[in-house]
């Protein structure tokens, strides 16, 4: 079958919820992907910020294969070895207290919301608490996660969603204050908005949220699903700001390709929220995915992945800034570390993405007009040069 036939066959059985790009990928190596007709693509999308180690990173596959040979799944009714290691490493990297592993980012959000609601319930015995979320946020597609996602067209067809959610403007502390009531139990925000268009939080904003939450005993939830796991040059983006959440969510690059997420609680949240019987998952944190998480942390530490992001960021930013300076359609750049966006004007961002694909470069869009650059964290200067050269052509 050629690629066109494969795509046609896919559409016959797979529900059409994505307008997919016309390419079937077969394998990857390093920071490159190969389609089923053998064409090579430089990958600056990383499976939407998942494949932070690229493809077949030394030691990663072996760790997973070893675990397959030992044990794939038992149940959370029993202890297993990989979850013990993965949990300790996640708690250490985040300097938080307790982790709960999930199968996805969305489920991590669900757990975080439940923990915050339970914390408030334990405190005052009421069951009518409210959550403040941000406009243009993205937290996932389940009913709970969708309820705190600040894009109306994602939510509308599925109303009524979870009640008690109010929206404020990201980076606008006064708009958050205006939504606070005696019932507010949580404020949830990304530290760098991803799907919304690559908007980093302002320091004063996060500090202000922390202060409000401290004063009113509200749980501060940071969604680190996209911006976490080293992408900004820190394990978690909030560490760049020195503002700690009470609850944090992680996923995407947490397992660098296996379906795994987590919500992580500080001591205060862990002590007085979810208890046995309150929450559970069949697959979440099974030996297979936790072997991946554990190995990912080892690789990050031993191979200094985060230090590499810090070292390479100025070069990536410089190359992107040169493109912005040169091309009329590239209005501005914003971002942190290896999570960068270029605002495209005067032509659809999708056109640039498609042109790049045709020339063998994978980039994606975010929001309505932003070109999103979220490469594997292991890219080198040569990869950056090649990306910049292709983007330069695409912007002509
Ligand atoms: C991708 C994403 C999610 C949802 O994660 P899934 O694994 O797709 O469920 C939630 N929050 C943010 C910030 C994300 O980028």
mmCIF file of C-alpha atoms and ligand atoms in Angstrom:
data_model
loop_
_atom_site.group_PDB
_atom_site.id
_atom_site.type_symbol
_atom_site.label_atom_id
_atom_site.label_comp_id
_atom_site.label_asym_id
_atom_site.label_seq_id
_atom_site.Cartn_x
_atom_site.Cartn_y
_atom_site.Cartn_z
ATOM 1 C CA UNK A 1 0.000 0.000 0.000
ATOM 2 C CA UNK A 2 1.283 3.488 -0.757
ATOM 3 C CA UNK A 3 0.725 6.350 1.635
ATOM 4 C CA UNK A 4 -2.462 7.586 -0.014
ATOM 5 C CA UNK A 5 -4.010 4.132 0.199
ATOM 6 C CA UNK A 6 -2.979 3.843 3.855
ATOM 7 C CA UNK A 7 -4.610 7.179 4.670
ATOM 8 C CA UNK A 8 -7.787 6.186 2.886
ATOM 9 C CA UNK A 9 -7.932 2.926 4.792
ATOM 10 C CA UNK A 10 -7.383 4.733 8.085
ATOM 11 C CA UNK A 11 -10.345 7.033 7.446
ATOM 12 C CA UNK A 12 -12.543 3.991 6.892
ATOM 13 C CA UNK A 13 -12.205 2.731 10.455
ATOM 14 C CA UNK A 14 -10.832 5.522 12.642
ATOM 15 C CA UNK A 15 -13.325 8.155 13.815
ATOM 16 C CA UNK A 16 -12.629 11.427 12.112
ATOM 17 C CA UNK A 17 -11.804 13.668 15.077
ATOM 18 C CA UNK A 18 -8.539 14.991 13.640
ATOM 19 C CA UNK A 19 -7.823 16.668 10.327
ATOM 20 C CA UNK A 20 -4.559 14.810 10.004
ATOM 21 C CA UNK A 21 -1.587 15.895 7.961
ATOM 22 C CA UNK A 22 -1.172 13.736 4.845
ATOM 23 C CA UNK A 23 1.650 11.557 6.105
ATOM 24 C CA UNK A 24 1.959 8.075 7.600
ATOM 25 C CA UNK A 25 4.949 7.724 9.887
ATOM 26 C CA UNK A 26 6.686 4.419 10.156
ATOM 27 C CA UNK A 27 9.783 4.884 12.295
ATOM 28 C CA UNK A 28 11.968 7.371 14.066
ATOM 29 C CA UNK A 29 15.631 7.742 14.895
ATOM 30 C CA UNK A 30 17.155 10.497 17.008
ATOM 31 C CA UNK A 31 15.367 13.739 16.096
ATOM 32 C CA UNK A 32 14.125 12.426 12.739
ATOM 33 C CA UNK A 33 10.976 10.630 11.627
ATOM 34 C CA UNK A 34 10.513 8.563 8.469
ATOM 35 C CA UNK A 35 7.259 8.114 6.581
ATOM 36 C CA UNK A 36 6.133 4.843 5.063
ATOM 37 C CA UNK A 37 7.617 5.868 1.726
ATOM 38 C CA UNK A 38 11.021 6.520 3.295
ATOM 39 C CA UNK A 39 11.024 10.338 3.357
ATOM 40 C CA UNK A 40 12.918 11.917 6.279
ATOM 41 C CA UNK A 41 11.508 14.675 8.511
ATOM 42 C CA UNK A 42 13.278 16.760 11.151
ATOM 43 C CA UNK A 43 10.942 16.615 14.137
ATOM 44 C CA UNK A 44 10.390 19.928 15.927
ATOM 45 C CA UNK A 45 6.966 18.832 17.186
ATOM 46 C CA UNK A 46 8.043 15.815 19.262
ATOM 47 C CA UNK A 47 4.587 14.235 19.270
ATOM 48 C CA UNK A 48 3.279 17.483 20.847
ATOM 49 C CA UNK A 49 6.023 17.908 23.434
ATOM 50 C CA UNK A 50 6.063 14.205 24.337
ATOM 51 C CA UNK A 51 9.170 12.742 22.699
ATOM 52 C CA UNK A 52 11.659 14.836 24.629
ATOM 53 C CA UNK A 53 14.399 12.260 24.145
ATOM 54 C CA UNK A 54 13.659 11.867 20.444
ATOM 55 C CA UNK A 55 13.468 8.298 19.152
ATOM 56 C CA UNK A 56 15.455 5.296 20.421
ATOM 57 C CA UNK A 57 17.462 7.278 22.946
ATOM 58 C CA UNK A 58 20.289 5.041 24.233
ATOM 59 C CA UNK A 59 19.074 2.907 27.133
ATOM 60 C CA UNK A 60 15.402 3.887 26.935
ATOM 61 C CA UNK A 61 14.175 1.025 24.727
ATOM 62 C CA UNK A 62 16.249 -1.475 26.695
ATOM 63 C CA UNK A 63 14.678 -0.390 29.993
ATOM 64 C CA UNK A 64 11.196 -0.879 28.527
ATOM 65 C CA UNK A 65 12.065 -4.223 26.962
ATOM 66 C CA UNK A 66 13.493 -5.430 30.285
ATOM 67 C CA UNK A 67 10.275 -4.485 32.017
ATOM 68 C CA UNK A 68 8.143 -6.233 29.382
ATOM 69 C CA UNK A 69 10.126 -9.383 30.082
ATOM 70 C CA UNK A 70 9.476 -9.026 33.833
ATOM 71 C CA UNK A 71 5.952 -7.664 34.253
ATOM 72 C CA UNK A 72 3.614 -5.391 32.290
ATOM 73 C CA UNK A 73 0.658 -4.987 34.590
ATOM 74 C CA UNK A 74 -0.637 -6.119 37.939
ATOM 75 C CA UNK A 75 -3.071 -3.835 39.724
ATOM 76 C CA UNK A 76 -2.891 -0.954 42.142
ATOM 77 C CA UNK A 77 -4.120 -3.450 44.744
ATOM 78 C CA UNK A 78 -0.459 -4.488 44.999
ATOM 79 C CA UNK A 79 2.884 -2.733 45.197
ATOM 80 C CA UNK A 80 5.282 -2.930 42.266
ATOM 81 C CA UNK A 81 8.949 -1.999 41.948
ATOM 82 C CA UNK A 82 8.920 0.521 39.044
ATOM 83 C CA UNK A 83 6.228 2.708 40.655
ATOM 84 C CA UNK A 84 8.312 2.962 43.814
ATOM 85 C CA UNK A 85 11.273 4.240 41.793
ATOM 86 C CA UNK A 86 9.216 6.501 39.517
ATOM 87 C CA UNK A 87 7.334 8.015 42.446
ATOM 88 C CA UNK A 88 10.491 8.792 44.409
ATOM 89 C CA UNK A 89 12.109 10.419 41.373
ATOM 90 C CA UNK A 90 9.048 12.527 40.495
ATOM 91 C CA UNK A 91 8.640 13.725 44.071
ATOM 92 C CA UNK A 92 12.338 14.574 44.270
ATOM 93 C CA UNK A 93 12.389 16.475 40.952
ATOM 94 C CA UNK A 94 9.308 18.489 41.909
ATOM 95 C CA UNK A 95 10.248 18.856 45.588
ATOM 96 C CA UNK A 96 6.640 17.976 46.367
ATOM 97 C CA UNK A 97 5.244 15.293 48.611
ATOM 98 C CA UNK A 98 3.047 12.601 47.015
ATOM 99 C CA UNK A 99 2.328 11.487 43.442
ATOM 100 C CA UNK A 100 -0.593 9.656 41.836
ATOM 101 C CA UNK A 101 0.115 8.209 38.384
ATOM 102 C CA UNK A 102 -2.533 8.379 35.649
ATOM 103 C CA UNK A 103 -2.760 7.286 31.992
ATOM 104 C CA UNK A 104 -2.947 10.762 30.500
ATOM 105 C CA UNK A 105 -2.784 14.478 31.113
ATOM 106 C CA UNK A 106 -6.546 14.767 31.185
ATOM 107 C CA UNK A 107 -6.764 12.230 33.981
ATOM 108 C CA UNK A 108 -4.054 14.049 35.904
ATOM 109 C CA UNK A 109 -6.267 17.153 35.731
ATOM 110 C CA UNK A 110 -9.283 15.161 36.923
ATOM 111 C CA UNK A 111 -7.298 13.945 39.916
ATOM 112 C CA UNK A 112 -5.980 17.407 40.709
ATOM 113 C CA UNK A 113 -9.497 18.855 40.654
ATOM 114 C CA UNK A 114 -10.787 16.070 42.871
ATOM 115 C CA UNK A 115 -7.947 16.568 45.353
ATOM 116 C CA UNK A 116 -8.691 20.294 45.555
ATOM 117 C CA UNK A 117 -12.412 19.711 46.013
ATOM 118 C CA UNK A 118 -11.788 17.095 48.678
ATOM 119 C CA UNK A 119 -9.355 19.386 50.522
ATOM 120 C CA UNK A 120 -12.019 22.078 50.757
ATOM 121 C CA UNK A 121 -14.685 19.544 51.700
ATOM 122 C CA UNK A 122 -12.530 18.183 54.536
ATOM 123 C CA UNK A 123 -11.980 21.739 55.746
ATOM 124 C CA UNK A 124 -15.545 23.073 55.788
ATOM 125 C CA UNK A 125 -17.904 20.169 55.069
ATOM 126 C CA UNK A 126 -19.544 21.982 52.160
ATOM 127 C CA UNK A 127 -19.920 20.448 48.704
ATOM 128 C CA UNK A 128 -20.506 23.500 46.530
ATOM 129 C CA UNK A 129 -16.990 24.693 45.887
ATOM 130 C CA UNK A 130 -15.858 26.744 42.934
ATOM 131 C CA UNK A 131 -12.783 26.621 40.728
ATOM 132 C CA UNK A 132 -11.197 29.507 38.884
ATOM 133 C CA UNK A 133 -9.588 28.691 35.526
ATOM 134 C CA UNK A 134 -8.040 30.887 32.826
ATOM 135 C CA UNK A 135 -9.306 32.016 29.461
ATOM 136 C CA UNK A 136 -7.434 30.371 26.562
ATOM 137 C CA UNK A 137 -6.243 27.579 28.845
ATOM 138 C CA UNK A 138 -6.174 23.952 27.784
ATOM 139 C CA UNK A 139 -6.483 21.141 30.304
ATOM 140 C CA UNK A 140 -7.965 18.222 28.361
ATOM 141 C CA UNK A 141 -11.069 16.723 26.795
ATOM 142 C CA UNK A 142 -12.900 14.798 29.521
ATOM 143 C CA UNK A 143 -15.908 16.491 31.074
ATOM 144 C CA UNK A 144 -13.977 17.674 34.151
ATOM 145 C CA UNK A 145 -10.884 18.846 32.284
ATOM 146 C CA UNK A 146 -13.035 20.425 29.577
ATOM 147 C CA UNK A 147 -14.941 22.334 32.263
ATOM 148 C CA UNK A 148 -11.765 24.226 33.174
ATOM 149 C CA UNK A 149 -10.590 24.655 29.577
ATOM 150 C CA UNK A 150 -10.980 28.273 28.541
ATOM 151 C CA UNK A 151 -11.959 27.918 24.904
ATOM 152 C CA UNK A 152 -15.716 28.186 24.426
ATOM 153 C CA UNK A 153 -15.918 26.240 21.149
ATOM 154 C CA UNK A 154 -14.308 23.182 22.756
ATOM 155 C CA UNK A 155 -16.861 23.309 25.583
ATOM 156 C CA UNK A 156 -20.142 24.397 24.033
ATOM 157 C CA UNK A 157 -21.410 21.190 22.386
ATOM 158 C CA UNK A 158 -20.938 19.315 25.645
ATOM 159 C CA UNK A 159 -22.741 21.609 28.074
ATOM 160 C CA UNK A 160 -23.797 21.302 30.794
ATOM 161 C CA UNK A 161 -20.320 20.573 32.072
ATOM 162 C CA UNK A 162 -19.068 20.494 35.653
ATOM 163 C CA UNK A 163 -20.588 23.428 37.525
ATOM 164 C CA UNK A 164 -18.872 26.002 39.691
ATOM 165 C CA UNK A 165 -16.157 27.001 37.228
ATOM 166 C CA UNK A 166 -15.344 30.667 36.664
ATOM 167 C CA UNK A 167 -12.907 32.050 34.128
ATOM 168 C CA UNK A 168 -10.385 34.837 34.565
ATOM 169 C CA UNK A 169 -7.730 36.315 32.283
ATOM 170 C CA UNK A 170 -4.275 34.747 32.293
ATOM 171 C CA UNK A 171 -1.634 37.195 33.569
ATOM 172 C CA UNK A 172 -4.341 39.505 34.955
ATOM 173 C CA UNK A 173 -4.410 39.216 38.732
ATOM 174 C CA UNK A 174 -7.298 41.654 39.177
ATOM 175 C CA UNK A 175 -9.516 39.533 36.943
ATOM 176 C CA UNK A 176 -8.748 36.521 39.156
ATOM 177 C CA UNK A 177 -9.488 38.480 42.336
ATOM 178 C CA UNK A 178 -12.827 39.500 40.859
ATOM 179 C CA UNK A 179 -13.865 35.816 40.659
ATOM 180 C CA UNK A 180 -12.868 34.834 44.205
ATOM 181 C CA UNK A 181 -15.694 33.988 46.589
ATOM 182 C CA UNK A 182 -15.932 32.156 49.929
ATOM 183 C CA UNK A 183 -16.536 29.009 47.876
ATOM 184 C CA UNK A 184 -13.376 29.127 45.788
ATOM 185 C CA UNK A 185 -11.397 25.941 46.410
ATOM 186 C CA UNK A 186 -8.843 26.060 43.598
ATOM 187 C CA UNK A 187 -7.169 28.224 40.995
ATOM 188 C CA UNK A 188 -5.845 26.256 38.043
ATOM 189 C CA UNK A 189 -3.450 27.541 35.405
ATOM 190 C CA UNK A 190 -0.721 26.463 33.057
ATOM 191 C CA UNK A 191 2.600 28.138 33.801
ATOM 192 C CA UNK A 192 3.181 28.563 30.079
ATOM 193 C CA UNK A 193 -0.073 28.365 28.144
ATOM 194 C CA UNK A 194 0.505 25.843 25.353
ATOM 195 C CA UNK A 195 -2.502 25.176 23.127
ATOM 196 C CA UNK A 196 -3.682 28.738 23.771
ATOM 197 C CA UNK A 197 -0.677 30.148 21.906
ATOM 198 C CA UNK A 198 2.570 29.831 23.949
ATOM 199 C CA UNK A 199 2.068 32.518 26.594
ATOM 200 C CA UNK A 200 4.507 32.384 29.538
ATOM 201 C CA UNK A 201 3.103 33.546 32.875
ATOM 202 C CA UNK A 202 4.375 36.789 34.350
ATOM 203 C CA UNK A 203 6.240 36.437 37.636
ATOM 204 C CA UNK A 204 3.956 38.920 39.407
ATOM 205 C CA UNK A 205 0.945 36.934 38.255
ATOM 206 C CA UNK A 206 2.115 33.629 39.730
ATOM 207 C CA UNK A 207 3.328 35.366 42.904
ATOM 208 C CA UNK A 208 -0.025 37.085 43.203
ATOM 209 C CA UNK A 209 -1.906 33.809 42.779
ATOM 210 C CA UNK A 210 0.280 32.214 45.454
ATOM 211 C CA UNK A 211 -0.501 35.075 47.831
ATOM 212 C CA UNK A 212 -4.263 34.890 47.242
ATOM 213 C CA UNK A 213 -4.238 31.126 47.732
ATOM 214 C CA UNK A 214 -2.209 31.401 50.950
ATOM 215 C CA UNK A 215 -4.498 34.071 52.383
ATOM 216 C CA UNK A 216 -7.700 32.196 51.602
ATOM 217 C CA UNK A 217 -6.508 28.591 51.925
ATOM 218 C CA UNK A 218 -7.210 27.903 48.243
ATOM 219 C CA UNK A 219 -5.370 25.154 46.350
ATOM 220 C CA UNK A 220 -3.080 26.502 43.631
ATOM 221 C CA UNK A 221 -2.907 24.009 40.753
ATOM 222 C CA UNK A 222 -0.209 24.347 38.086
ATOM 223 C CA UNK A 223 -0.727 22.359 34.907
ATOM 224 C CA UNK A 224 2.807 21.351 33.844
ATOM 225 C CA UNK A 225 1.657 18.769 31.318
ATOM 226 C CA UNK A 226 3.179 20.574 28.338
ATOM 227 C CA UNK A 227 5.656 23.028 29.878
ATOM 228 C CA UNK A 228 7.101 20.584 32.439
ATOM 229 C CA UNK A 229 9.742 17.852 32.329
ATOM 230 C CA UNK A 230 12.607 20.084 31.345
ATOM 231 C CA UNK A 231 11.046 21.869 28.404
ATOM 232 C CA UNK A 232 11.642 25.361 29.793
ATOM 233 C CA UNK A 233 15.127 24.549 31.095
ATOM 234 C CA UNK A 234 13.779 23.517 34.502
ATOM 235 C CA UNK A 235 12.188 20.279 35.544
ATOM 236 C CA UNK A 236 8.955 22.180 36.021
ATOM 237 C CA UNK A 237 8.352 25.682 34.690
ATOM 238 C CA UNK A 238 7.206 27.014 38.064
ATOM 239 C CA UNK A 239 10.717 26.384 39.361
ATOM 240 C CA UNK A 240 11.909 29.205 37.085
ATOM 241 C CA UNK A 241 9.607 31.551 38.989
ATOM 242 C CA UNK A 242 10.171 30.249 42.496
ATOM 243 C CA UNK A 243 6.399 29.964 42.992
ATOM 244 C CA UNK A 244 5.281 26.571 44.249
ATOM 245 C CA UNK A 245 1.878 25.078 43.582
ATOM 246 C CA UNK A 246 -0.077 22.975 46.052
ATOM 247 C CA UNK A 247 -0.942 20.539 43.280
ATOM 248 C CA UNK A 248 0.885 19.980 40.010
ATOM 249 C CA UNK A 249 -0.047 17.937 36.965
ATOM 250 C CA UNK A 250 2.416 16.279 34.607
ATOM 251 C CA UNK A 251 2.101 14.026 31.532
ATOM 252 C CA UNK A 252 3.340 14.334 27.914
ATOM 253 C CA UNK A 253 7.150 14.044 28.344
ATOM 254 C CA UNK A 254 6.872 12.331 31.746
ATOM 255 C CA UNK A 255 7.277 8.959 30.035
ATOM 256 C CA UNK A 256 8.692 10.248 26.722
ATOM 257 C CA UNK A 257 6.268 8.144 24.670
ATOM 258 C CA UNK A 258 4.388 5.781 26.958
ATOM 259 C CA UNK A 259 0.916 6.909 28.070
ATOM 260 C CA UNK A 260 1.487 8.221 31.576
ATOM 261 C CA UNK A 261 0.611 11.284 33.613
ATOM 262 C CA UNK A 262 0.591 12.215 37.259
ATOM 263 C CA UNK A 263 -0.781 14.658 39.744
ATOM 264 C CA UNK A 264 1.552 15.569 42.543
ATOM 265 C CA UNK A 265 0.546 17.095 45.873
ATOM 266 C CA UNK A 266 2.505 19.094 48.413
ATOM 267 C CA UNK A 267 2.382 17.939 52.004
ATOM 268 C CA UNK A 268 -0.525 20.179 52.959
ATOM 269 C CA UNK A 269 -2.664 18.912 50.083
ATOM 270 C CA UNK A 270 -1.631 15.295 50.551
ATOM 271 C CA UNK A 271 -2.414 15.290 54.268
ATOM 272 C CA UNK A 272 -5.990 16.444 53.988
ATOM 273 C CA UNK A 273 -7.479 15.415 50.656
ATOM 274 C CA UNK A 274 -7.749 12.065 48.848
ATOM 275 C CA UNK A 275 -7.930 8.951 51.005
ATOM 276 C CA UNK A 276 -8.409 5.248 50.250
ATOM 277 C CA UNK A 277 -11.647 4.897 48.306
ATOM 278 C CA UNK A 278 -11.621 8.450 46.935
ATOM 279 C CA UNK A 279 -9.743 7.833 43.719
ATOM 280 C CA UNK A 280 -8.375 4.994 41.640
ATOM 281 C CA UNK A 281 -7.264 3.706 38.249
ATOM 282 C CA UNK A 282 -6.752 0.273 36.775
ATOM 283 C CA UNK A 283 -3.796 0.997 34.524
ATOM 284 C CA UNK A 284 -2.409 4.175 36.099
ATOM 285 C CA UNK A 285 1.195 3.768 37.202
ATOM 286 C CA UNK A 286 1.530 0.188 36.035
ATOM 287 C CA UNK A 287 4.999 -1.402 35.992
ATOM 288 C CA UNK A 288 5.520 -0.834 32.274
ATOM 289 C CA UNK A 289 4.851 2.907 32.208
ATOM 290 C CA UNK A 290 6.643 3.497 35.497
ATOM 291 C CA UNK A 291 9.749 1.740 34.183
ATOM 292 C CA UNK A 292 9.707 4.371 31.423
ATOM 293 C CA UNK A 293 9.222 7.260 33.859
ATOM 294 C CA UNK A 294 12.004 5.975 36.072
ATOM 295 C CA UNK A 295 14.378 5.604 33.111
ATOM 296 C CA UNK A 296 13.471 9.062 31.809
ATOM 297 C CA UNK A 297 14.498 10.629 35.130
ATOM 298 C CA UNK A 298 17.771 8.645 35.109
ATOM 299 C CA UNK A 299 18.566 9.815 31.592
ATOM 300 C CA UNK A 300 17.692 13.426 32.453
ATOM 301 C CA UNK A 301 20.076 13.271 35.422
ATOM 302 C CA UNK A 302 22.957 11.295 33.907
ATOM 303 C CA UNK A 303 22.966 13.019 30.531
ATOM 304 C CA UNK A 304 22.192 16.501 31.883
ATOM 305 C CA UNK A 305 19.206 16.983 29.584
ATOM 306 C CA UNK A 306 17.906 20.067 31.383
ATOM 307 C CA UNK A 307 21.333 21.722 31.398
ATOM 308 C CA UNK A 308 21.436 21.066 27.648
ATOM 309 C CA UNK A 309 18.131 22.911 27.185
ATOM 310 C CA UNK A 310 19.509 25.863 29.169
ATOM 311 C CA UNK A 311 22.670 25.912 27.056
ATOM 312 C CA UNK A 312 20.891 25.683 23.707
ATOM 313 C CA UNK A 313 17.996 28.053 24.392
ATOM 314 C CA UNK A 314 19.843 31.291 23.518
ATOM 315 C CA UNK A 315 20.861 29.799 20.160
ATOM 316 C CA UNK A 316 17.331 28.607 19.363
ATOM 317 C CA UNK A 317 15.904 31.997 20.345
ATOM 318 C CA UNK A 318 18.502 33.830 18.270
ATOM 319 C CA UNK A 319 17.687 31.772 15.173
ATOM 320 C CA UNK A 320 13.950 32.294 15.617
ATOM 321 C CA UNK A 321 14.460 36.014 16.235
ATOM 322 C CA UNK A 322 16.390 36.260 12.968
ATOM 323 C CA UNK A 323 13.386 34.763 11.170
ATOM 324 C CA UNK A 324 11.045 37.210 12.884
ATOM 325 C CA UNK A 325 13.304 40.137 11.928
ATOM 326 C CA UNK A 326 13.521 39.019 8.307
ATOM 327 C CA UNK A 327 9.976 38.006 7.429
ATOM 328 C CA UNK A 328 6.898 40.207 7.269
ATOM 329 C CA UNK A 329 4.593 37.289 8.122
ATOM 330 C CA UNK A 330 6.484 36.476 11.349
ATOM 331 C CA UNK A 331 5.216 39.102 13.761
ATOM 332 C CA UNK A 332 6.853 38.199 17.056
ATOM 333 C CA UNK A 333 8.354 35.384 19.093
ATOM 334 C CA UNK A 334 7.545 34.371 22.651
ATOM 335 C CA UNK A 335 8.239 31.374 24.858
ATOM 336 C CA UNK A 336 10.595 29.800 27.340
ATOM 337 C CA UNK A 337 13.354 27.299 26.638
ATOM 338 C CA UNK A 338 12.287 24.737 24.047
ATOM 339 C CA UNK A 339 8.658 25.864 24.128
ATOM 340 C CA UNK A 340 8.560 28.659 21.578
ATOM 341 C CA UNK A 341 5.912 30.334 19.441
ATOM 342 C CA UNK A 342 6.094 32.643 16.447
ATOM 343 C CA UNK A 343 2.987 34.710 15.770
ATOM 344 C CA UNK A 344 2.110 34.503 12.077
ATOM 345 C CA UNK A 345 0.322 37.419 10.412
ATOM 346 C CA UNK A 346 -1.140 38.012 6.975
ATOM 347 C CA UNK A 347 -1.417 34.326 6.095
ATOM 348 C CA UNK A 348 -2.820 31.249 7.881
ATOM 349 C CA UNK A 349 -0.358 29.563 10.217
ATOM 350 C CA UNK A 350 -1.530 26.227 8.773
ATOM 351 C CA UNK A 351 -0.023 27.224 5.435
ATOM 352 C CA UNK A 352 3.428 27.587 7.030
ATOM 353 C CA UNK A 353 3.034 24.267 8.863
ATOM 354 C CA UNK A 354 2.109 22.497 5.613
ATOM 355 C CA UNK A 355 4.945 24.108 3.677
ATOM 356 C CA UNK A 356 7.388 22.946 6.370
ATOM 357 C CA UNK A 357 5.998 19.411 6.222
ATOM 358 C CA UNK A 358 6.520 19.319 2.469
ATOM 359 C CA UNK A 359 10.136 20.368 3.005
ATOM 360 C CA UNK A 360 10.720 17.717 5.675
ATOM 361 C CA UNK A 361 10.248 19.722 8.881
ATOM 362 C CA UNK A 362 7.595 19.027 11.504
ATOM 363 C CA UNK A 363 6.247 22.014 13.398
ATOM 364 C CA UNK A 364 2.714 22.546 14.689
ATOM 365 C CA UNK A 365 0.369 25.398 15.403
ATOM 366 C CA UNK A 366 -1.088 26.707 18.657
ATOM 367 C CA UNK A 367 -4.044 29.025 19.143
ATOM 368 C CA UNK A 368 -5.286 30.609 15.926
ATOM 369 C CA UNK A 369 -2.083 32.164 14.618
ATOM 370 C CA UNK A 370 0.956 30.769 16.395
ATOM 371 C CA UNK A 371 3.633 28.507 14.971
ATOM 372 C CA UNK A 372 4.633 26.219 17.840
ATOM 373 C CA UNK A 373 8.160 24.893 18.196
ATOM 374 C CA UNK A 374 8.487 22.119 20.788
ATOM 375 C CA UNK A 375 11.421 19.966 19.653
ATOM 376 C CA UNK A 376 12.963 17.011 21.435
ATOM 377 C CA UNK A 377 15.145 18.333 24.256
ATOM 378 C CA UNK A 378 18.173 16.611 22.750
ATOM 379 C CA UNK A 379 18.466 18.700 19.572
ATOM 380 C CA UNK A 380 21.866 20.119 18.633
ATOM 381 C CA UNK A 381 22.908 23.344 16.887
ATOM 382 C CA UNK A 382 22.908 21.468 13.581
ATOM 383 C CA UNK A 383 19.250 20.559 14.053
ATOM 384 C CA UNK A 384 18.426 24.165 14.935
ATOM 385 C CA UNK A 385 20.279 25.444 11.851
ATOM 386 C CA UNK A 386 18.419 23.020 9.612
ATOM 387 C CA UNK A 387 15.063 23.938 11.146
ATOM 388 C CA UNK A 388 15.796 27.656 10.722
ATOM 389 C CA UNK A 389 16.846 27.201 7.084
ATOM 390 C CA UNK A 390 13.621 25.349 6.234
ATOM 391 C CA UNK A 391 11.404 27.795 8.128
ATOM 392 C CA UNK A 392 13.160 30.650 6.361
ATOM 393 C CA UNK A 393 12.165 29.144 2.993
ATOM 394 C CA UNK A 394 8.604 28.530 4.173
ATOM 395 C CA UNK A 395 8.136 32.152 5.190
ATOM 396 C CA UNK A 396 9.117 33.565 1.777
HETATM 397 C C1 LIG B 1 -1.915 18.006 26.357
HETATM 398 C C2 LIG B 1 -2.365 18.769 27.548
HETATM 399 C C3 LIG B 1 -3.348 18.267 28.417
HETATM 400 C C4 LIG B 1 -4.087 16.972 28.138
HETATM 401 O O1 LIG B 1 -3.247 15.867 28.155
HETATM 402 P P1 LIG B 1 -3.723 14.508 27.432
HETATM 403 O O2 LIG B 1 -2.595 13.567 27.710
HETATM 404 O O3 LIG B 1 -3.926 14.800 26.000
HETATM 405 O O4 LIG B 1 -4.953 14.063 28.108
HETATM 406 C C5 LIG B 1 -3.654 19.000 29.535
HETATM 407 N N1 LIG B 1 -3.028 20.164 29.814
HETATM 408 C C6 LIG B 1 -2.074 20.674 29.006
HETATM 409 C C7 LIG B 1 -1.411 21.951 29.364
HETATM 410 C C8 LIG B 1 -1.729 19.999 27.840
HETATM 411 O O5 LIG B 1 -0.817 20.532 27.027
#
